[in-house]
Amino acid sequence: MEETGTLGDLIAFEMDVYDQLKDYCDNHEDYPLNCVLAIDPEFLIVSIDILENVEDCDIYPVGFFLDGDEPDTEEIEKLANEYFDRDYNI
């Protein structure tokens, strides 16, 4: 996984992950029981879907990024650090 991006890209990625997880929390009954957090490492597209529907993605258990019924912002930040180089210019 290549680290890259700007501060704006990092914030947008974190917000996208948060928003996807928030929707999952708010509408849990609309999601299958076996869904995962999937991230396309090339385009950084975030989705929550079943494993059979995601290809060439990094896969994470949804529950790992939840703190009760809310997205866990600390875990989301750690995840974002895996995809972005923190030595960007502001």
Short mmCIF file of C-alpha atoms in Angstrom, two decimals:
data_model
loop_
_atom_site.label_atom_id
_atom_site.label_comp_id
_atom_site.label_asym_id
_atom_site.label_seq_id
_atom_site.Cartn_x
_atom_site.Cartn_y
_atom_site.Cartn_z
CA MET A 1 0.00 0.00 0.00
CA GLU A 2 1.57 3.27 -1.10
CA GLU A 3 1.29 6.23 1.24
CA THR A 4 0.45 9.51 -0.46
CA GLY A 5 -1.92 12.46 -0.40
CA THR A 6 -2.45 15.88 1.06
CA LEU A 7 -4.01 17.02 4.30
CA GLY A 8 -7.28 17.66 2.45
CA ASP A 9 -7.22 14.15 0.99
CA LEU A 10 -6.62 12.66 4.43
CA ILE A 11 -9.49 14.60 5.99
CA ALA A 12 -11.83 13.71 3.11
CA PHE A 13 -10.90 10.03 3.45
CA GLU A 14 -11.49 10.06 7.22
CA MET A 15 -14.86 11.78 6.69
CA ASP A 16 -15.85 9.24 4.04
CA VAL A 17 -15.02 6.32 6.32
CA TYR A 18 -16.85 8.02 9.21
CA ASP A 19 -19.92 8.74 7.07
CA GLN A 20 -20.08 5.16 5.77
CA LEU A 21 -19.82 3.79 9.32
CA LYS A 22 -22.36 6.31 10.65
CA ASP A 23 -24.84 5.23 8.00
CA TYR A 24 -24.18 1.63 8.98
CA CYS A 25 -24.85 2.46 12.65
CA ASP A 26 -28.00 4.46 11.88
CA ASN A 27 -29.39 1.93 9.41
CA HIS A 28 -27.93 -1.32 10.65
CA GLU A 29 -31.06 -3.27 9.71
CA ASP A 30 -30.51 -2.35 6.03
CA TYR A 31 -27.13 -4.12 5.92
CA PRO A 32 -26.47 -7.87 5.71
CA LEU A 33 -25.04 -9.51 8.83
CA ASN A 34 -21.76 -10.41 7.14
CA CYS A 35 -20.77 -7.04 5.69
CA VAL A 36 -17.24 -5.63 5.76
CA LEU A 37 -15.56 -2.26 5.41
CA ALA A 38 -13.89 -2.35 1.98
CA ILE A 39 -11.35 0.16 0.70
CA ASP A 40 -10.12 0.25 -2.87
CA PRO A 41 -6.41 1.00 -2.27
CA GLU A 42 -5.87 2.50 -5.73
CA PHE A 43 -8.72 5.04 -5.69
CA LEU A 44 -9.46 5.09 -1.92
CA ILE A 45 -13.12 4.33 -2.50
CA VAL A 46 -14.80 3.28 0.75
CA SER A 47 -17.81 0.99 0.96
CA ILE A 48 -19.61 -1.30 3.34
CA ASP A 49 -20.80 -4.42 1.57
CA ILE A 50 -20.61 -8.20 1.68
CA LEU A 51 -17.31 -9.82 0.83
CA GLU A 52 -18.65 -11.36 -2.36
CA ASN A 53 -19.40 -7.87 -3.76
CA VAL A 54 -15.96 -6.31 -3.29
CA GLU A 55 -12.95 -7.10 -5.45
CA ASP A 56 -9.35 -5.95 -5.18
CA CYS A 57 -10.11 -4.14 -1.93
CA ASP A 58 -8.54 -4.07 1.49
CA ILE A 59 -11.07 -5.70 3.81
CA TYR A 60 -11.71 -4.83 7.46
CA PRO A 61 -14.32 -6.01 9.98
CA VAL A 62 -16.91 -3.25 10.43
CA GLY A 63 -17.13 -3.81 14.17
CA PHE A 64 -13.46 -2.95 14.64
CA PHE A 65 -14.24 0.66 13.71
CA LEU A 66 -17.26 1.07 15.98
CA ASP A 67 -17.41 2.25 19.57
CA GLY A 68 -20.79 0.99 20.65
CA ASP A 69 -23.29 2.47 18.20
CA GLU A 70 -20.95 5.16 16.86
CA PRO A 71 -17.92 5.22 14.56
CA ASP A 72 -14.64 5.08 16.50
CA THR A 73 -12.74 8.19 15.40
CA GLU A 74 -9.43 7.00 16.86
CA GLU A 75 -9.55 3.76 14.88
CA ILE A 76 -10.59 5.66 11.74
CA GLU A 77 -7.58 7.96 12.19
CA LYS A 78 -5.26 4.94 12.55
CA LEU A 79 -6.76 3.47 9.39
CA ALA A 80 -6.25 6.72 7.47
CA ASN A 81 -2.60 6.78 8.55
CA GLU A 82 -2.12 3.49 6.70
CA TYR A 83 -3.13 5.16 3.44
CA PHE A 84 -1.61 8.63 3.80
CA ASP A 85 1.85 9.98 4.41
CA ARG A 86 1.74 12.34 7.40
CA ASP A 87 4.72 14.36 6.06
CA TYR A 88 2.59 16.44 3.68
CA ASN A 89 2.96 20.18 3.24
CA ILE A 90 0.19 22.34 4.61
#
